Tab-separated table of C-alpha atoms in Angstrom:
chain	number	residue	atom	x	y	z
A	1	MET	CA	92.223	61.965	79.488
A	2	GLU	CA	92.436	65.586	78.326
A	3	ARG	CA	94.118	65.975	74.950
A	4	PRO	CA	96.846	68.672	74.436
A	5	ALA	CA	94.493	70.728	72.227
A	6	ASP	CA	91.781	70.562	74.876
A	7	ALA	CA	94.280	71.576	77.549
A	8	LEU	CA	95.348	74.610	75.508
A	9	GLU	CA	91.733	75.595	74.907
A	10	SER	CA	91.006	75.237	78.617
A	11	LEU	CA	94.058	77.377	79.446
A	12	ALA	CA	92.899	80.061	77.001
A	13	ARG	CA	89.453	80.148	78.610
A	14	LYS	CA	91.018	80.500	82.056
A	15	LEU	CA	93.182	83.386	80.895
A	16	GLU	CA	90.136	85.089	79.383
A	17	ASN	CA	88.622	84.775	82.840
A	18	ILE	CA	91.600	86.560	84.358
A	19	GLN	CA	91.559	89.194	81.591
A	20	ALA	CA	87.917	89.934	82.410
A	21	ILE	CA	88.931	90.672	86.008
A	22	THR	CA	91.737	93.025	84.954
A	23	ASP	CA	89.415	94.848	82.546
A	24	GLU	CA	86.883	95.279	85.351
A	25	ALA	CA	89.612	96.483	87.692
A	26	PHE	CA	90.633	99.264	85.329
A	27	ALA	CA	87.010	100.391	85.213
A	28	HIS	CA	86.214	100.843	88.898
A	29	MET	CA	88.252	98.711	91.312
A	30	GLY	CA	90.993	99.695	93.710
A	31	VAL	CA	94.090	97.553	94.298
A	32	GLU	CA	92.722	95.648	97.327
A	33	GLU	CA	89.342	94.866	95.733
A	34	PHE	CA	91.049	93.781	92.527
A	35	LEU	CA	93.420	91.386	94.319
A	36	ASP	CA	90.636	89.893	96.431
A	37	THR	CA	88.517	89.240	93.341
A	38	LEU	CA	91.437	87.835	91.417
A	39	LEU	CA	92.564	85.444	94.155
A	40	ASP	CA	89.045	84.060	94.496
A	41	ARG	CA	89.054	83.313	90.765
A	42	VAL	CA	92.555	81.791	90.750
A	43	ARG	CA	91.704	79.580	93.717
A	44	ASP	CA	88.570	78.300	91.957
A	45	ILE	CA	90.313	77.716	88.615
A	46	LEU	CA	93.235	75.773	90.079
A	47	GLY	CA	91.254	74.047	92.830
A	48	VAL	CA	93.669	75.106	95.577
A	49	ASP	CA	93.067	75.886	99.250
A	50	THR	CA	95.016	79.125	99.512
A	51	ALA	CA	96.106	81.958	97.266
A	52	ALA	CA	98.084	85.037	98.242
A	53	VAL	CA	99.814	88.084	96.763
A	54	LEU	CA	102.777	89.829	98.372
A	55	LEU	CA	103.848	93.186	96.909
A	56	LEU	CA	107.404	94.466	96.863
A	57	ASP	CA	108.518	97.407	98.993
A	58	ARG	CA	111.589	98.441	96.980
A	59	ARG	CA	113.123	100.683	99.622
A	60	ALA	CA	113.037	98.020	102.325
A	61	ARG	CA	113.647	95.056	99.980
A	62	LEU	CA	110.697	93.301	101.593
A	63	LEU	CA	107.620	91.500	100.316
A	64	GLU	CA	104.472	92.588	102.149
A	65	ALA	CA	101.267	90.544	102.205
A	66	ALA	CA	98.638	92.535	100.292
A	67	ALA	CA	95.810	90.025	99.793
A	68	ALA	CA	95.095	86.397	100.700
A	69	LYS	CA	92.319	83.819	100.414
A	70	GLY	CA	92.348	80.840	102.764
A	71	LEU	CA	95.369	82.403	104.421
A	72	GLU	CA	93.941	85.745	105.530
A	73	GLU	CA	96.283	85.832	108.536
A	74	GLU	CA	99.095	86.848	106.176
A	75	VAL	CA	97.376	90.170	105.659
A	76	THR	CA	95.875	90.726	109.120
A	77	GLN	CA	99.218	90.005	110.797
A	78	GLY	CA	101.172	92.122	108.311
A	79	VAL	CA	103.496	89.375	107.079
A	80	ARG	CA	106.766	90.650	105.599
A	81	VAL	CA	109.325	88.462	103.867
A	82	PRO	CA	112.848	89.657	102.960
A	83	VAL	CA	113.736	89.210	99.301
A	84	GLY	CA	115.979	86.151	99.001
A	85	GLN	CA	114.761	84.437	102.158
A	86	GLY	CA	112.327	81.557	102.433
A	87	PHE	CA	109.810	80.511	99.796
A	88	ALA	CA	108.352	83.829	98.583
A	89	GLY	CA	111.716	85.557	98.988
A	90	ARG	CA	113.325	82.969	96.713
A	91	VAL	CA	110.614	83.432	94.072
A	92	ALA	CA	111.281	87.175	94.116
A	93	ALA	CA	115.064	86.868	94.049
A	94	GLU	CA	115.252	84.246	91.304
A	95	ARG	CA	112.217	85.477	89.351
A	96	ILE	CA	111.190	81.942	88.421
A	97	PRO	CA	108.382	79.594	89.516
A	98	VAL	CA	109.179	77.715	92.718
A	99	TYR	CA	107.403	74.505	93.715
A	100	ILE	CA	107.544	73.039	97.233
A	101	PRO	CA	106.093	69.510	97.546
A	102	ASP	CA	106.514	69.203	101.331
A	103	VAL	CA	106.049	72.506	103.194
A	104	PRO	CA	106.648	71.218	106.773
A	105	HIS	CA	110.162	70.092	105.843
A	106	ALA	CA	111.047	72.992	103.544
A	107	ASN	CA	112.850	76.265	104.188
A	108	VAL	CA	109.914	78.658	104.575
A	109	TYR	CA	110.326	82.046	106.229
A	110	ASN	CA	106.676	82.562	107.139
A	111	PRO	CA	105.549	80.174	109.936
A	112	LEU	CA	101.880	80.724	108.983
A	113	LEU	CA	102.375	78.466	105.967
A	114	VAL	CA	103.201	75.550	108.261
A	115	GLN	CA	100.647	76.464	110.927
A	116	ARG	CA	97.898	76.547	108.302
A	117	GLY	CA	98.741	72.888	107.497
A	118	LEU	CA	99.804	73.502	103.894
A	119	HIS	CA	101.530	70.611	102.177
A	120	SER	CA	102.304	71.864	98.657
A	121	LEU	CA	103.075	75.382	97.370
A	122	LEU	CA	103.570	76.939	93.936
A	123	GLY	CA	104.805	80.512	93.661
A	124	VAL	CA	105.483	82.767	90.670
A	125	PRO	CA	106.913	86.295	90.409
A	126	LEU	CA	104.766	89.271	89.464
A	127	ILE	CA	106.743	91.074	86.767
A	128	GLY	CA	105.424	94.070	84.832
A	129	GLY	CA	107.448	95.975	82.268
A	130	GLY	CA	110.558	94.091	83.313
A	131	ARG	CA	110.185	95.191	86.937
A	132	LEU	CA	109.472	92.929	89.899
A	133	VAL	CA	106.159	93.898	91.484
A	134	GLY	CA	105.744	91.053	93.948
A	135	VAL	CA	104.939	87.337	94.295
A	136	MET	CA	101.775	85.286	93.928
A	137	HIS	CA	101.542	81.822	95.456
A	138	VAL	CA	98.928	79.088	95.796
A	139	GLY	CA	98.844	76.169	98.206
A	140	THR	CA	97.043	72.936	99.036
A	141	LEU	CA	96.431	71.064	102.278
A	142	ALA	CA	96.866	67.733	100.530
A	143	PRO	CA	99.931	66.697	98.512
A	144	ARG	CA	99.690	68.216	95.027
A	145	ARG	CA	101.945	68.131	91.996
A	146	PHE	CA	101.144	71.070	89.726
A	147	THR	CA	101.188	70.373	85.984
A	148	ALA	CA	103.151	72.367	83.431
A	149	ASP	CA	99.876	73.863	82.151
A	150	GLU	CA	98.877	74.948	85.650
A	151	THR	CA	102.282	76.523	86.223
A	152	GLU	CA	102.088	78.298	82.871
A	153	PHE	CA	98.592	79.546	83.672
A	154	LEU	CA	99.757	80.982	86.993
A	155	GLN	CA	102.710	82.684	85.283
A	156	LEU	CA	100.548	84.242	82.569
A	157	ALA	CA	97.971	85.310	85.123
A	158	ALA	CA	100.746	86.828	87.249
A	159	ALA	CA	101.999	88.875	84.283
A	160	ARG	CA	98.528	90.361	83.779
A	161	VAL	CA	98.175	90.953	87.506
A	162	ALA	CA	101.525	92.754	87.695
A	163	LEU	CA	100.552	95.229	84.977
A	164	ALA	CA	97.149	95.780	86.572
A	165	VAL	CA	98.668	96.373	90.013
A	166	GLN	CA	101.189	98.840	88.570
A	167	SER	CA	98.447	100.761	86.814
A	168	LEU	CA	96.042	100.754	89.765
A	169	THR	CA	98.791	101.700	92.222
A	170	SER	CA	99.939	104.529	89.988
A	171	ARG	CA	96.364	105.774	89.704
A	172	ALA	CA	95.857	105.603	93.471
A	173	GLU	CA	99.185	107.297	94.199
A	174	ARG	CA	98.436	110.106	91.753
A	175	ALA	CA	95.049	110.682	93.361
A	176	GLY	CA	96.617	110.616	96.845
A	177	ALA	CA	99.444	112.938	95.833
A	178	LEU	CA	97.042	115.375	94.218
A	179	GLU	CA	94.783	115.378	97.270
A	180	LEU	CA	97.745	115.891	99.612
A	181	GLN	CA	99.174	118.651	97.471
A	182	ARG	CA	95.864	120.473	97.235
A	183	SER	CA	95.409	120.236	100.995
A	184	LEU	CA	98.795	121.895	101.580
A	185	ILE	CA	98.509	124.651	98.976
A	186	PRO	CA	96.538	127.596	100.411
A	187	SER	CA	92.859	127.333	99.499
A	188	GLY	CA	92.735	131.110	99.705
A	189	LEU	CA	95.423	133.748	99.897
A	190	PRO	CA	95.538	136.020	102.964
A	191	GLU	CA	94.126	139.515	102.753
A	192	ILE	CA	97.013	141.905	103.377
A	193	PRO	CA	96.350	145.643	103.328
A	194	GLY	CA	98.480	147.239	100.626
A	195	LEU	CA	99.110	143.987	98.715
A	196	GLU	CA	97.154	142.281	95.947
A	197	LEU	CA	97.726	138.551	95.486
A	198	ALA	CA	96.737	135.934	92.926
A	199	ALA	CA	97.848	132.351	92.367
A	200	ARG	CA	97.454	129.409	90.015
A	201	TYR	CA	98.308	125.731	90.423
A	202	ARG	CA	97.929	123.087	87.705
A	203	PRO	CA	99.097	119.457	88.098
A	204	GLY	CA	101.274	118.082	85.325
A	205	LYS	CA	100.034	115.854	82.518
A	206	GLU	CA	102.185	112.858	83.445
A	207	SER	CA	102.295	112.882	87.230
A	208	VAL	CA	101.858	115.087	90.262
A	209	GLY	CA	105.049	116.425	91.767
A	210	GLY	CA	106.153	118.438	94.772
A	211	ASP	CA	105.450	122.030	93.688
A	212	TRP	CA	104.052	124.390	96.307
A	213	TYR	CA	103.614	128.030	97.198
A	214	ASP	CA	102.838	129.707	100.502
A	215	VAL	CA	102.052	133.167	101.853
A	216	PHE	CA	101.869	133.955	105.583
A	217	ASP	CA	101.991	136.780	108.128
A	218	LEU	CA	104.959	136.895	110.521
A	219	PRO	CA	104.920	138.208	114.125
A	220	SER	CA	107.235	141.043	113.036
A	221	GLY	CA	104.571	142.371	110.674
A	222	GLU	CA	106.533	141.127	107.669
A	223	ILE	CA	105.098	138.822	105.005
A	224	GLY	CA	106.644	135.468	104.083
A	225	ILE	CA	106.347	134.234	100.491
A	226	VAL	CA	107.526	130.784	99.376
A	227	MET	CA	107.756	129.057	96.020
A	228	GLY	CA	109.272	125.560	95.977
A	229	ASP	CA	109.687	122.442	93.896
A	230	VAL	CA	110.696	119.073	95.368
A	231	ALA	CA	112.600	116.792	92.993
A	232	GLY	CA	110.640	113.755	91.854
A	233	HIS	CA	107.014	112.955	91.253
A	234	GLY	CA	104.106	111.175	92.841
A	235	LEU	CA	103.077	110.656	96.421
A	236	GLY	CA	106.653	110.551	97.737
A	237	ALA	CA	107.441	114.027	96.388
A	238	ALA	CA	104.161	115.389	97.733
A	239	VAL	CA	104.894	113.991	101.205
A	240	VAL	CA	108.376	115.551	101.234
A	241	MET	CA	106.857	118.806	100.057
A	242	GLY	CA	104.478	118.788	103.014
A	243	ARG	CA	107.327	118.284	105.454
A	244	MET	CA	109.411	121.037	103.888
A	245	ARG	CA	106.487	123.452	103.921
A	246	SER	CA	105.908	122.879	107.642
A	247	ALA	CA	109.606	123.101	108.478
A	248	LEU	CA	110.109	126.349	106.577
A	249	ARG	CA	107.111	127.912	108.319
A	250	SER	CA	108.705	127.020	111.655
A	251	TYR	CA	112.093	128.488	110.689
A	252	ALA	CA	110.337	131.631	109.393
A	253	LEU	CA	109.236	132.259	112.991
A	254	GLU	CA	112.833	132.029	114.197
A	255	THR	CA	114.450	134.399	111.706
A	256	THR	CA	113.320	136.964	109.157
A	257	ASP	CA	116.507	136.552	107.108
A	258	PRO	CA	115.512	134.393	104.084
A	259	ALA	CA	119.014	133.008	103.638
A	260	GLU	CA	119.212	131.918	107.275
A	261	ALA	CA	115.780	130.280	107.117
A	262	LEU	CA	116.772	128.313	104.003
A	263	GLY	CA	120.018	127.317	105.700
A	264	LYS	CA	118.070	125.863	108.620
A	265	LEU	CA	115.732	124.062	106.208
A	266	ASN	CA	118.693	122.620	104.316
A	267	ARG	CA	120.310	121.353	107.532
A	268	LYS	CA	117.084	119.691	108.617
A	269	MET	CA	116.528	117.987	105.246
A	270	MET	CA	120.113	116.759	104.937
A	271	HIS	CA	119.942	115.167	108.383
A	272	PHE	CA	116.466	113.645	108.345
A	273	GLU	CA	115.829	113.110	104.609
A	274	PRO	CA	119.234	112.917	102.921
A	275	ASP	CA	117.824	111.607	99.636
A	276	ALA	CA	115.491	114.583	99.116
A	277	THR	CA	116.382	117.655	97.050
A	278	ALA	CA	114.384	120.739	96.186
A	279	THR	CA	114.600	124.234	94.788
A	280	VAL	CA	113.083	126.889	97.043
A	281	LEU	CA	112.692	130.649	96.741
A	282	TYR	CA	111.891	132.390	100.022
A	283	ALA	CA	110.993	136.076	100.193
A	284	VAL	CA	110.260	138.350	103.138
A	285	CYS	CA	108.353	141.557	102.458
A	286	ASP	CA	108.920	144.463	104.868
A	287	PRO	CA	105.958	145.767	106.911
A	288	ALA	CA	106.049	148.996	104.891
A	289	LEU	CA	105.809	146.833	101.701
A	290	ASP	CA	108.510	148.961	100.052
A	291	ARG	CA	111.126	146.237	99.702
A	292	VAL	CA	111.461	142.471	99.542
A	293	ARG	CA	114.399	140.346	100.662
A	294	LEU	CA	114.941	137.206	98.575
A	295	SER	CA	117.029	134.051	98.845
A	296	SER	CA	117.084	131.272	96.282
A	297	ALA	CA	118.088	127.656	96.804
A	298	GLY	CA	118.549	126.961	93.094
A	299	HIS	CA	115.079	128.241	92.192
A	300	PRO	CA	114.398	130.358	89.071
A	301	PRO	CA	114.374	134.119	89.725
A	302	PRO	CA	111.122	135.996	90.227
A	303	VAL	CA	110.064	138.440	87.531
A	304	LEU	CA	109.689	142.094	88.557
A	305	ALA	CA	107.387	144.471	86.675
A	306	LEU	CA	107.530	148.185	87.506
A	307	PRO	CA	104.813	150.573	86.340
A	308	GLY	CA	105.483	151.802	82.810
A	309	ARG	CA	108.490	149.527	82.294
A	310	PRO	CA	109.012	146.068	80.740
A	311	ALA	CA	109.213	143.178	83.192
A	312	GLU	CA	112.630	141.699	83.958
A	313	ALA	CA	113.963	138.709	85.884
A	314	VAL	CA	115.421	139.790	89.217
A	315	ASP	CA	119.217	139.861	89.142
A	316	MET	CA	120.118	137.705	92.129
A	317	LYS	CA	122.535	135.024	93.284
A	318	PHE	CA	121.456	131.381	93.149
A	319	ASP	CA	122.655	129.180	95.976
A	320	LEU	CA	122.730	125.381	96.048
A	321	LEU	CA	119.541	123.365	96.087
A	322	ILE	CA	118.141	122.200	99.402
A	323	GLY	CA	119.701	118.834	100.218
A	324	LEU	CA	123.055	119.133	98.422
A	325	ASP	CA	125.553	120.730	100.815
A	326	GLU	CA	125.502	122.094	104.351
A	327	THR	CA	128.649	124.233	104.327
A	328	THR	CA	128.062	126.574	101.363
A	329	ALA	CA	126.976	130.089	102.354
A	330	ARG	CA	123.544	131.387	101.360
A	331	HIS	CA	122.787	134.924	100.248
A	332	THR	CA	119.951	137.449	100.441
A	333	THR	CA	119.077	139.940	97.702
A	334	VAL	CA	117.056	143.102	98.375
A	335	VAL	CA	114.532	144.303	95.780
A	336	GLU	CA	112.801	147.669	95.982
A	337	LEU	CA	109.024	147.501	95.553
A	338	PRO	CA	107.539	150.910	94.674
A	339	PRO	CA	103.758	151.418	94.521
A	340	GLY	CA	102.219	149.471	91.639
A	341	ALA	CA	105.198	147.092	91.281
A	342	LEU	CA	104.443	143.396	90.747
A	343	LEU	CA	106.539	140.331	91.578
A	344	CYS	CA	105.877	137.041	89.799
A	345	PHE	CA	106.984	133.777	91.452
A	346	TYR	CA	106.711	130.439	89.618
A	347	THR	CA	107.996	126.880	89.314
A	348	ASP	CA	109.949	125.533	86.358
A	349	GLY	CA	106.925	123.752	84.885
A	350	LEU	CA	105.790	127.169	83.647
A	351	ILE	CA	108.952	127.985	81.696
A	352	GLU	CA	110.647	124.671	80.815
A	353	ARG	CA	109.954	122.944	77.496
A	354	ARG	CA	111.754	119.962	75.995
A	355	ASP	CA	112.498	121.775	72.742
A	356	ASP	CA	113.556	125.128	74.190
A	357	SER	CA	115.906	126.666	76.759
A	358	VAL	CA	115.039	127.917	80.226
A	359	ASP	CA	116.282	131.395	79.266
A	360	SER	CA	113.770	131.485	76.402
A	361	GLY	CA	111.036	130.434	78.802
A	362	ILE	CA	111.915	133.223	81.231
A	363	ALA	CA	111.971	135.706	78.332
A	364	ARG	CA	108.462	134.608	77.306
A	365	LEU	CA	107.322	135.004	80.903
A	366	CYS	CA	108.763	138.517	81.079
A	367	GLY	CA	106.869	139.366	77.911
A	368	ALA	CA	103.581	138.271	79.504
A	369	VAL	CA	104.034	139.943	82.907
A	370	ARG	CA	102.921	143.543	83.502
A	371	ALA	CA	102.548	145.773	86.526
A	372	GLY	CA	98.782	145.258	86.519
A	373	PRO	CA	96.094	143.571	88.620
A	374	PRO	CA	97.459	140.141	89.632
A	375	GLU	CA	94.393	138.143	88.548
A	376	GLN	CA	94.546	139.639	85.063
A	377	VAL	CA	98.295	139.182	84.857
A	378	GLY	CA	97.924	135.546	85.976
A	379	ALA	CA	95.394	134.878	83.222
A	380	ALA	CA	97.698	136.479	80.646
A	381	VAL	CA	100.705	134.440	81.827
A	382	MET	CA	98.828	131.131	81.703
A	383	ALA	CA	97.468	131.931	78.245
A	384	ALA	CA	100.902	132.877	76.906
A	385	LEU	CA	102.968	130.080	78.437
A	386	ILE	CA	100.497	127.204	78.843
A	387	GLY	CA	97.823	127.849	76.253
A	388	ARG	CA	95.617	124.903	75.278
A	389	GLU	CA	98.138	122.133	75.959
A	390	ARG	CA	98.499	120.855	79.496
A	391	ALA	CA	102.092	121.183	80.752
A	392	GLU	CA	104.125	118.017	81.286
A	393	ASP	CA	105.228	119.139	84.756
A	394	ASP	CA	103.332	120.819	87.586
A	395	VAL	CA	102.859	124.572	87.297
A	396	ALA	CA	102.645	126.886	90.296
A	397	LEU	CA	102.312	130.650	89.839
A	398	LEU	CA	102.059	133.381	92.494
A	399	LEU	CA	101.702	137.091	91.758
A	400	MET	CA	102.103	139.854	94.318
A	401	ARG	CA	101.511	143.544	93.571
A	402	ARG	CA	101.971	146.495	95.878
A	403	THR	CA	98.781	148.517	95.620
A	404	PRO	CA	99.289	151.521	93.314
A	405	ASP	CA	98.773	155.047	94.628
A	406	GLY	CA	95.714	156.864	93.330
A	407	PRO	CA	93.168	155.850	90.655
A	408	ALA	CA	95.621	153.698	88.667
A	409	ALA	CA	94.787	150.836	91.042
A	410	ALA	CA	91.517	150.212	89.221
A	411	GLU	CA	92.874	150.406	85.663
A	412	PRO	CA	92.712	147.167	83.641
A	413	LEU	CA	95.595	145.832	81.628
A	414	PRO	CA	95.979	147.370	78.167
């Protein structure tokens, strides 16, 4: 008979086994590979026939089968269990271990558990940082009464698994969001006679968000310029950003009035994605390039630099953010753009700092902007406002200069 001290030592060795898997996962595994490896190990350690992990979809309040051993049908058939219903749903709702000694006569939501011939089940919640991540359960074809040590082992293993899943999922989502965002931000700016363009985009230190910029020709001969920032971070914000970018391009073909285009975008977002909000600045440059019409849905003002004069933030009206109200009127501001003038568009990650005001950030930006070659101005802005420390939030920067008349076009910044 195993003594208590031996049982504790055995439990410690088993947990070290699980820890080794989580350490390996952080090194090179993805979520699916990690869960498959882990379930194989748990099944061997406990001597059970099946092991499965269901992860929580918070929006739908459902548990979705993510990995299974001995019960692979859960994954291949896309099993989903509502929180609070059946065996796994009860584990998730009550956040405690649940043991079922007689599966055929129990209240189980998933018929696969009965069809597989399982007799006994033990399930525990996956909780990381106080948040429910999902449920892990093991099962046997023969009657089985799980000991207190086995239950404790599964709980401790589940806690490690929850933290690993959160970390791996976050890493995967960041990579996916970054890839999506980069695919939607122009890889190269269009060549437009009479205009010089330059842009910068840097993802934030903590997480990728929904910042984007866009420049495109319109059938009227005008030029559309967009700078936007979707509220939130991660893959969700990047997906919304992609939808907004496509929608605004479509509305830009219907009207060359920036305020009207943003009104259409707002109506679309409020109807189809009522939880999304964003700041957007949309500008339309005339074919002659001598003036720009601007409309802002809560976005910071562009900075205008005229030759021989200090740069200043454009004095314009700020309308409500996209996604807040459908009845409020939107406005368009006209800005004259003489030869050599430069407009600087940006997202708030460039100017916002935790220990300073937005007005101070805009003032610093104005001090760094000049009516010079956009690439040189962009380098000066990033050096002055970002420096050596990576910004917490995403930073998008777009500079547009009307080509100067005469030889001044080739002069470098002083």
